[in-house]
Coordinates of C-alpha atoms in Angstrom, one line a residue:
M1 CA 12.4 10.0 -1.0
D2 CA 15.2 9.8 1.6
N3 CA 13.5 8.6 4.8
G4 CA 16.5 6.6 6.1
L5 CA 14.6 3.3 5.3
Q6 CA 16.4 0.7 3.2
S7 CA 14.9 0.0 -0.3
S8 CA 16.4 -3.6 -0.7
P9 CA 14.0 -6.5 -0.3
G10 CA 13.1 -7.4 3.3
P11 CA 10.8 -9.7 5.3
I12 CA 7.0 -9.5 5.6
G13 CA 6.3 -8.0 9.0
V14 CA 3.6 -9.5 11.2
F15 CA 2.6 -7.4 14.3
D16 CA 0.4 -8.3 17.3
S17 CA 0.0 -6.9 20.8
G18 CA 0.6 -10.4 22.1
Y19 CA 0.7 -14.1 20.9
G20 CA -2.5 -14.4 19.0
G21 CA -1.0 -13.1 15.8
L22 CA 1.0 -16.3 15.8
T23 CA -2.1 -18.1 14.5
I24 CA -2.2 -15.5 11.6
L25 CA 1.5 -16.0 10.9
H26 CA 1.0 -19.8 11.0
G27 CA -1.8 -19.6 8.4
I28 CA 0.3 -17.3 6.2
R29 CA 3.4 -19.5 6.4
Q30 CA 1.4 -22.6 5.5
L31 CA 0.3 -21.0 2.3
L32 CA 3.3 -18.8 1.5
P33 CA 6.3 -20.6 3.0
Q34 CA 8.9 -19.1 0.6
Y35 CA 8.9 -15.6 2.1
D36 CA 10.9 -14.3 5.0
Y37 CA 8.8 -13.2 8.1
L38 CA 9.5 -10.9 11.0
Y39 CA 7.1 -11.3 13.9
L40 CA 6.9 -8.6 16.5
G41 CA 4.8 -9.1 19.7
D42 CA 4.4 -6.1 22.0
N43 CA 3.8 -8.5 24.9
A44 CA 5.0 -6.1 27.6
R45 CA 2.1 -3.8 26.8
A46 CA -0.6 -6.4 26.0
P47 CA -3.5 -6.7 26.1
Y48 CA -4.5 -3.9 23.7
G49 CA -8.3 -4.8 23.9
P50 CA -9.2 -2.6 26.9
R51 CA -7.0 0.4 25.8
S52 CA -8.3 3.6 24.2
F53 CA -8.2 4.2 20.4
D54 CA -5.4 6.8 20.9
V55 CA -3.1 4.5 22.9
V56 CA -3.6 1.5 20.5
Y57 CA -2.9 3.8 17.6
E58 CA 0.3 5.1 19.1
F59 CA 1.6 1.7 20.2
T60 CA 0.8 0.2 16.8
R61 CA 2.4 3.1 14.9
Q62 CA 5.6 2.6 16.9
A63 CA 5.7 -1.1 16.0
V64 CA 5.0 -0.5 12.3
V65 CA 7.8 2.2 12.1
R66 CA 10.2 -0.3 13.8
L67 CA 9.3 -3.1 11.4
F68 CA 9.9 -0.6 8.5
E69 CA 13.3 0.3 10.0
M70 CA 14.1 -3.4 10.1
G71 CA 13.6 -3.8 6.4
C72 CA 9.9 -4.7 6.0
H73 CA 8.1 -3.1 3.0
L74 CA 4.8 -4.8 4.0
V75 CA 3.4 -5.2 7.5
I76 CA 0.3 -7.2 8.5
L77 CA -1.4 -6.1 11.7
G78 CA -2.1 -9.7 12.9
C79 CA -4.2 -8.2 15.7
N80 CA -7.9 -7.5 15.6
T81 CA -7.7 -4.6 18.1
A82 CA -4.9 -2.9 16.1
S83 CA -6.7 -3.5 12.9
A84 CA -9.9 -2.0 14.4
K85 CA -8.4 0.9 16.2
A86 CA -5.2 1.9 14.3
L87 CA -5.1 0.6 10.7
R88 CA -7.0 3.3 8.9
T89 CA -5.2 6.2 10.6
I90 CA -1.8 4.7 9.9
Q91 CA -2.8 4.1 6.2
E92 CA -4.2 7.5 5.7
N93 CA -2.1 9.8 8.0
D94 CA 1.2 8.1 8.5
L95 CA 2.2 6.2 5.4
P96 CA 2.3 9.2 3.1
S97 CA 4.9 10.9 5.3
I98 CA 6.9 7.7 6.4
D99 CA 7.0 6.1 2.9
P100 CA 4.1 6.1 0.4
Q101 CA 5.7 3.0 -1.2
R102 CA 5.2 0.8 2.0
R103 CA 2.0 -1.0 2.9
V104 CA 0.2 -1.9 6.1
L105 CA -2.7 -4.4 6.0
G106 CA -5.2 -5.5 8.6
I107 CA -7.0 -8.8 9.2
I108 CA -10.7 -7.7 9.5
R109 CA -11.3 -6.9 5.8
P110 CA -10.2 -10.3 4.5
T111 CA -12.7 -12.0 6.8
A112 CA -15.4 -9.5 5.8
E113 CA -14.7 -10.1 2.1
V114 CA -15.1 -13.8 2.4
I115 CA -18.1 -14.0 4.8
G116 CA -20.6 -13.4 2.0
T117 CA -19.8 -16.8 0.5
L118 CA -19.9 -18.6 3.9
T119 CA -23.4 -17.7 5.1
R120 CA -26.7 -18.8 3.6
S121 CA -29.0 -17.2 6.2
R122 CA -27.2 -13.8 5.9
H123 CA -27.0 -13.8 9.8
V124 CA -23.4 -13.7 11.1
G125 CA -22.0 -13.7 14.6
V126 CA -18.7 -12.2 15.8
L127 CA -16.9 -13.4 19.0
A128 CA -14.1 -11.0 19.9
T129 CA -12.5 -8.9 22.6
E130 CA -14.4 -6.1 24.2
G131 CA -12.3 -3.5 22.2
T132 CA -13.0 -5.1 18.9
I133 CA -16.8 -5.5 19.6
R134 CA -17.1 -1.9 20.9
S135 CA -15.3 -0.6 17.7
E136 CA -18.0 -2.3 15.6
S137 CA -15.3 -2.8 12.9
Y138 CA -16.6 -6.1 11.8
T139 CA -20.2 -4.8 11.4
L140 CA -19.0 -1.8 9.5
E141 CA -16.7 -3.7 7.1
I142 CA -19.2 -6.5 6.5
Q143 CA -22.1 -4.2 5.8
K144 CA -20.0 -2.1 3.5
L145 CA -19.4 -5.2 1.3
H146 CA -22.6 -7.1 2.1
P147 CA -25.4 -4.7 3.1
D148 CA -27.9 -7.6 3.4
I149 CA -26.0 -9.4 6.2
M150 CA -27.1 -9.0 9.8
V151 CA -24.1 -8.9 12.2
S152 CA -24.3 -9.6 16.0
G153 CA -21.3 -9.4 18.3
V154 CA -20.5 -10.7 21.8
A155 CA -17.3 -10.0 23.8
C156 CA -15.5 -12.9 25.4
P157 CA -13.3 -11.4 28.1
F158 CA -12.1 -14.7 29.6
W159 CA -11.1 -16.5 26.4
V160 CA -7.7 -14.9 25.9
P161 CA -6.4 -15.7 29.5
L162 CA -7.7 -19.3 29.1
V163 CA -5.4 -19.7 26.0
E164 CA -2.4 -17.9 27.5
Y165 CA -2.5 -19.8 30.7
N166 CA -2.7 -23.1 28.7
E167 CA -6.1 -23.9 30.0
A168 CA -7.8 -24.1 26.6
D169 CA -8.3 -27.9 27.1
S170 CA -9.3 -27.8 30.7
P171 CA -12.8 -28.6 32.0
G172 CA -13.0 -25.0 33.4
A173 CA -12.8 -23.6 29.8
D174 CA -16.1 -25.3 29.0
Y175 CA -18.1 -23.0 31.2
F176 CA -16.8 -19.8 29.6
V177 CA -17.0 -21.1 26.0
K178 CA -20.5 -22.4 26.4
K179 CA -21.7 -19.2 28.1
R180 CA -20.6 -16.9 25.2
I181 CA -21.8 -19.3 22.5
D182 CA -25.2 -19.6 24.2
E183 CA -25.3 -15.8 24.5
I184 CA -24.7 -15.1 20.8
M185 CA -27.1 -17.8 19.6
R186 CA -29.8 -16.3 21.9
K187 CA -29.0 -12.9 20.4
D188 CA -29.7 -14.1 16.9
P189 CA -30.8 -17.8 16.5
A190 CA -30.6 -17.4 12.7
I191 CA -26.8 -17.2 12.8
D192 CA -25.2 -19.8 10.5
A193 CA -21.6 -18.4 10.4
L194 CA -19.5 -17.4 13.4
I195 CA -16.4 -15.3 13.0
L196 CA -13.7 -15.8 15.6
G197 CA -12.6 -12.1 15.7
C198 CA -9.7 -12.7 18.0
T199 CA -6.5 -14.5 17.0
H200 CA -6.4 -16.5 20.2
Y201 CA -9.8 -18.1 19.7
P202 CA -8.8 -20.9 17.2
L203 CA -7.0 -22.6 20.1
L204 CA -10.4 -23.0 21.8
M205 CA -11.8 -24.7 18.6
P206 CA -12.5 -28.1 20.1
K207 CA -14.7 -26.5 22.9
I208 CA -16.3 -24.0 20.4
L209 CA -17.4 -26.9 18.1
K210 CA -18.6 -28.9 21.1
Y211 CA -21.2 -26.2 22.1
L212 CA -22.0 -24.7 18.7
P213 CA -25.4 -25.8 17.3
N214 CA -25.3 -28.0 14.2
G215 CA -25.2 -26.2 10.9
V216 CA -23.3 -23.2 12.2
R217 CA -19.9 -22.7 10.5
V218 CA -16.9 -21.4 12.4
V219 CA -14.7 -18.9 10.5
P220 CA -11.2 -18.6 11.9
Q221 CA -9.1 -15.9 10.3
G222 CA -5.7 -17.5 9.6
E223 CA -6.5 -19.2 6.3
Y224 CA -8.6 -16.3 4.9
V225 CA -5.9 -13.7 5.8
A226 CA -3.3 -16.0 4.1
E227 CA -5.4 -16.3 0.9
S228 CA -6.1 -12.6 0.9
L229 CA -2.4 -11.9 1.2
Q230 CA -1.6 -14.3 -1.6
Q231 CA -4.1 -12.4 -3.9
Y232 CA -2.7 -9.1 -2.7
L233 CA 0.8 -10.0 -3.7
L234 CA -0.3 -11.2 -7.1
R235 CA -2.2 -7.9 -7.7
H236 CA 0.8 -5.8 -6.5
P237 CA 4.0 -7.2 -8.0
Q238 CA 5.9 -4.0 -7.0
I239 CA 5.3 -4.9 -3.4
E240 CA 5.8 -8.6 -3.9
Q241 CA 9.3 -8.0 -5.4
K242 CA 10.3 -6.2 -2.2
C243 CA 9.5 -9.3 -0.1
S244 CA 12.6 -11.4 0.4
K245 CA 12.4 -15.2 -0.1
N246 CA 14.6 -17.3 2.0
A247 CA 11.9 -19.1 4.0
T248 CA 13.1 -17.7 7.3
T249 CA 11.1 -16.4 10.4
R250 CA 12.5 -14.2 13.1
Y251 CA 10.6 -13.5 16.4
L252 CA 10.8 -10.3 18.4
T253 CA 9.1 -9.5 21.8
T254 CA 9.0 -6.5 24.1
E255 CA 8.7 -8.9 27.0
N256 CA 10.8 -11.7 28.4
P257 CA 12.0 -14.0 25.6
E258 CA 11.7 -17.1 27.7
K259 CA 8.1 -16.4 28.4
F260 CA 7.5 -15.8 24.7
K261 CA 9.1 -19.1 23.9
E262 CA 6.8 -21.0 26.2
Q263 CA 3.7 -19.2 24.8
A264 CA 4.9 -19.7 21.2
Q265 CA 5.0 -23.4 21.8
I266 CA 1.3 -23.3 22.6
F267 CA 0.4 -21.5 19.4
L268 CA 2.9 -23.0 16.9
H269 CA 3.8 -26.4 18.5
E270 CA 7.4 -25.8 17.6
P271 CA 10.4 -24.3 19.4
V272 CA 11.4 -20.8 18.4
E273 CA 14.3 -18.4 18.9
V274 CA 13.3 -15.0 20.2
E275 CA 15.0 -11.6 20.6
N276 CA 14.1 -8.8 22.9
I277 CA 13.2 -5.4 21.5
T278 CA 12.1 -2.0 23.0
L279 CA 9.4 0.1 21.5
G280 CA 8.4 3.7 22.4

């Protein structure tokens, strides 16, 4: 099929509306350091959380097409909102016409798959952005795989700004973290596993653990997405062979590269080189 896309091996693409996907990339690189990665943050148009399904789908589709054009055969939507609002449409409607050999994966299903082994009470909580909670994607995915699990969700609108303004360790963060944890535990006191359904939230982990009742397990996504990807590549050697292996990572942003560098330092604790890119 001549779609103008190159067929030689290329990097694994990781897309996010902002910086949170860096926690997903970090988890993947820890487990699978041998591959090349291309991270794209649509920071100029972030956050995606409050945007409509149609807009999130269109923005995500533009990013996926660009990553394909840059040589990626496999793209991970390292963004809960994009996974919730755009993944299925891209997989079902767009991939067959763009290139049926390429793949786009999300980050909600890997967490839904593993949650059955992490809860004893069969009561699970989800903390996420408003868009992800409203989409009910976690509830739908979890109950598809584990019909006996009760899922309760609470939106945490101030958590992302706390991380991005580097206030995650500040005393002011305590109020907002405690408020949402108290809210979800009031909603269902039987919860024994709490999914962090936004990629920024692991950076608030010390505060989350401080206010979480004893016996409640926190489930950040990075490690589970990485393990799921490792299994996926083992099951799909035809995709794995199209992923180049030079242990490199490139970073692209639709925003100011300097700003991205500062934020990346918060998420990755290492300096990065960043290139500017335009989408749409």
